[in-house]
Amino acid sequence: MEFSFTAEQDQFRESVARFMTDKSPSSDVRKLMETDDGFDPNVWRQLCGELGLTGIHIPETYGGAGFGPVELGIAMEEQGRALLCAPYLSSSVMAGYALLTSASEEQKRAWLPAIADGSQIATLAISEDLGLWRANDICLTAKPNKDAYTLAGRKRFVLDGCVADMLFVVARTEAGLSLFKVDTSAKGLRRTPLPAMDPTRKIAEIELAGTPAELVGQDGGFNLDATFDSVLVAFANELAGGAEAMLSSVVEYSKLRVQFGRPIGSFQAIKHRCADLMVEVELAKAAAYQAAQQLASGEEATELASLAKATASDAYLFAARECIQFHGGIGFTWENDTHLWFKRAKSSEVFLGTPQEHRERMLQAVGV
Amino acid sequence: MNQSVDSIRDEARSWLKENWDSSLSLIEWRTRLAESGWAAPDWPEDYYGRNLGPAEVAAINEEFAAAGAIGGAQSTGVRSLAAATLLEHGSDEQKRTFLRRILTGEDAWCQLFSEPGSGSDLAGATTRADRQGNEWVVNGQKVWNTSAHHADYGLLVARTDWDQPKHKGLTYFIIDMRQPGVEVRQLRQMNGHASFNEVFFTNASVLPDHMIGEEGEGWAVAVTTLAYERRGFARSRDIKIDKLWSGKIYDQYREEVAIANEPYTWYPQRAGRVDLVVQRAKETGAIEDPVIRQKIAKLLAMDKSAQWFAARLREDQKAGRAKGPEGSITKLAASNIARLASDVHTSITGTDAMLTGPESPQNGIIAEILVSVPAVSIAGGTDEIQKNIISERLLDMPKETRFDTGPFKDVRRN
Ligand SMILES: Cc1cc2nc3c(=O)[nH]c(=O)nc-3n(C[C@H](O)[C@H](O)[C@H](O)COP(=O)(O)OP(=O)(O)OC[C@H]3O[C@@H](n4cnc5c(N)ncnc54)[C@H](O)[C@@H]3O)c2cc1C
């Protein structure tokens, strides 16, 4: 098992980080979060083209770069740090992994290249009215209809659900949990944006009323758990990046802001809380990195995926809260950037399951 | 990486096949180990090692355990601190003299840093070393010195210049503990054990070539010892010898370990015994309680993450990518983990947590956890000191205002 990064991986991180600093300054985040689509097509093209990030973890046979979870983790961490607004988690990560784990060879060849080069945006619809994410929580049903299927029901919290060109929907058939592709112009499909507390992530409600759908992979063959684990690992890395951004921000501000004739960062009360924060952030990074290494090694990753998600989202929220606190009044303003990360941290706390749910899942994964 | 792990594993296995010999005495065997580079594979090649990384060392340890072969003695007690300090700052001759005997277990060590008047403020030490003729003469007192009652040598920080500012007047020595000028008295701790001591020096002598580093540069050497100690709060690299192996060398080994570990029997307990948590919760039924399950999961996640952090730190250190004081993160995490573990054990145990002794839960282990955990946040530098280090040296936040600059003799002290 590897615990650290190779020189190539460090280089890759540097180039991704440079891109993020250039292309995702907070002024752009603010502009994009006010738009309906929530991303800049120009930046998206560069992210897909120049950097090839959208296909980083997708095998070369399907048009990707053929790297694995560790490189994807690096890409996610740097996006999280910069709060990049882009349909990356939805398309490359969620839909990408859903297809990789469950689609037929032919379907992978048909759809993954467009996800890998970013020419199409895909998303994966899992949760429903109750906002739950596990296999047992899926109620939406698919009925066979000649050689196709029809779907009826409602999905919620679908990431980038309104802009997606390809909709993948998890549904239940008699054979069990299955994945379906729904054409965005299909009859009976309605996509409505949900008002989001975190405006940097666009979420949608998707209603399906007898909507025709194409089965992905085998009937009853959707491996939600495996998809979920891979997605969680990438997501945890994004959260670790966001958490570290908050730590840097609070430390930087504490060195600048003067009260009582000295920088507030010279007060031990503040230094000690920053040190506590650093420990949390470093443990979150360690968990996220290790989960990625575990996934890359091909071994069972459920325990680590859930552990990393819970640890990283807790650390992120803690960091964002401290960052607001140590900014004082300005920290509570719209003008100060901290709330952008705070909202990302808050929405990420519950997206794909709360830390409590993941701690429980982590225990169950090892039979406790 | 994995390739090199596999090949080193093969090499270790075949070396053991040819060389492991349980009819040797423990010292003979360990001498063979030291000289072949298998006792401390992570040490430099020039000094009994093979310059290997943590993954290879882990593979080697597995091979040793599988063969029932005994490893080097360097990880017990303060030997590891002595070794790390010597490797970084020792003279060639000091390394040759002491490192081999650390590997063979011939010498035991202790750390003589803290004093009644200066603990956190280690650089405020007032134990003095004065040059007289061809030797150094030491007078003063140290305290809280773990395993000094077993030690052959001590890592001593003493003041050699009172006119310099505090950090500049210190020198680092190796002191022979087996001499008339050194008196060791055991101190009883709140958990009933007596692992640490007070040590009194009355005209004790230090040989001139037992100074580590230069005169007046003891602080830098002490920082190395401390940084290593802090990183070590997540380390466990003993080769586990199965209880079933029998024979003379194993008896000698068990005896040596028993003596060397005597001051440390409660150390696993002070770290919180995270390893017992799940089994205990199953036994008491607390595992059904969703609130306790959350606490357990949180504890396990913290504990694992801290180990992964420490493993990455070791690799980064090896590759020259670390800043140095990151061990303070390991140390602070260990404190947090120990405290949480103590709480979790209390929740799991319930009212039985009022009991102590062999009849109490887990043969008294739980009680020992509860009364030992408070040591973690003090020993090796308190939590507050780790936070100062993290904020000032890792996060580059402003330093505290100092009131202790200028010649040490004029600085206010206890
Ligand atoms: C089990 C155990 C084993 C030990 N083994 C050894 C050993 O082998 N060798 C050895 O030399 N020592 C050893 N020690 C001693 C240990 O290193 C010291 O106890 C420790 O560094 C604290 O010093 P002190 O006891 O003098 O407390 P003090 O330094 O007096 O601290 C008292 C309180 O003040 C706080 N404080 C001090 N300075 C600051 C500051 N700048 N900012 C904020 N708060 C501050 C401390 O955090 C603490 O809470 C051991 C201690 C224990 C408990």
PDB file of C-alpha atoms in Angstrom, chain A residues 76-77 80 201 234-244 308-309 312-316 344-345 348-349:
ATOM      1  CA  MET A  76     -10.921  16.796  -7.030  1.00  0.00           C
ATOM      2  CA  GLU A  77      -8.881  18.170  -4.153  1.00  0.00           C
ATOM      3  CA  GLY A  80     -12.442  21.765  -4.020  1.00  0.00           C
ATOM      4  CA  ARG A 201     -23.732  23.424  -6.881  1.00  0.00           C
ATOM      5  CA  ALA A 234     -13.372  11.355  -5.101  1.00  0.00           C
ATOM      6  CA  PHE A 235     -15.829  13.518  -3.195  1.00  0.00           C
ATOM      7  CA  ALA A 236     -13.874  13.189   0.051  1.00  0.00           C
ATOM      8  CA  ASN A 237     -10.803  14.480  -1.748  1.00  0.00           C
ATOM      9  CA  GLU A 238     -12.740  17.498  -2.953  1.00  0.00           C
ATOM     10  CA  LEU A 239     -13.846  18.184   0.608  1.00  0.00           C
ATOM     11  CA  ALA A 240     -10.322  17.844   1.964  1.00  0.00           C
ATOM     12  CA  GLY A 241      -9.195  20.470  -0.557  1.00  0.00           C
ATOM     13  CA  GLY A 242     -11.965  22.820   0.526  1.00  0.00           C
ATOM     14  CA  ALA A 243     -11.082  22.297   4.166  1.00  0.00           C
ATOM     15  CA  GLU A 244      -7.454  23.113   3.548  1.00  0.00           C
ATOM     16  CA  ALA A 308     -13.104   9.472   4.329  1.00  0.00           C
ATOM     17  CA  LYS A 309     -16.416  11.124   3.479  1.00  0.00           C
ATOM     18  CA  ALA A 312     -13.503  15.152   5.356  1.00  0.00           C
ATOM     19  CA  SER A 313     -16.953  16.701   5.526  1.00  0.00           C
ATOM     20  CA  ASP A 314     -16.636  17.188   9.292  1.00  0.00           C
ATOM     21  CA  ALA A 315     -13.244  18.812   8.880  1.00  0.00           C
ATOM     22  CA  TYR A 316     -14.521  21.051   6.091  1.00  0.00           C
ATOM     23  CA  ARG A 344     -20.174  24.193  -0.083  1.00  0.00           C
ATOM     24  CA  ALA A 345     -19.128  22.564   3.175  1.00  0.00           C
ATOM     25  CA  SER A 348     -21.527  18.566   1.108  1.00  0.00           C
ATOM     26  CA  GLU A 349     -22.176  17.489   4.640  1.00  0.00           C
TER      27      GLU A 349
END
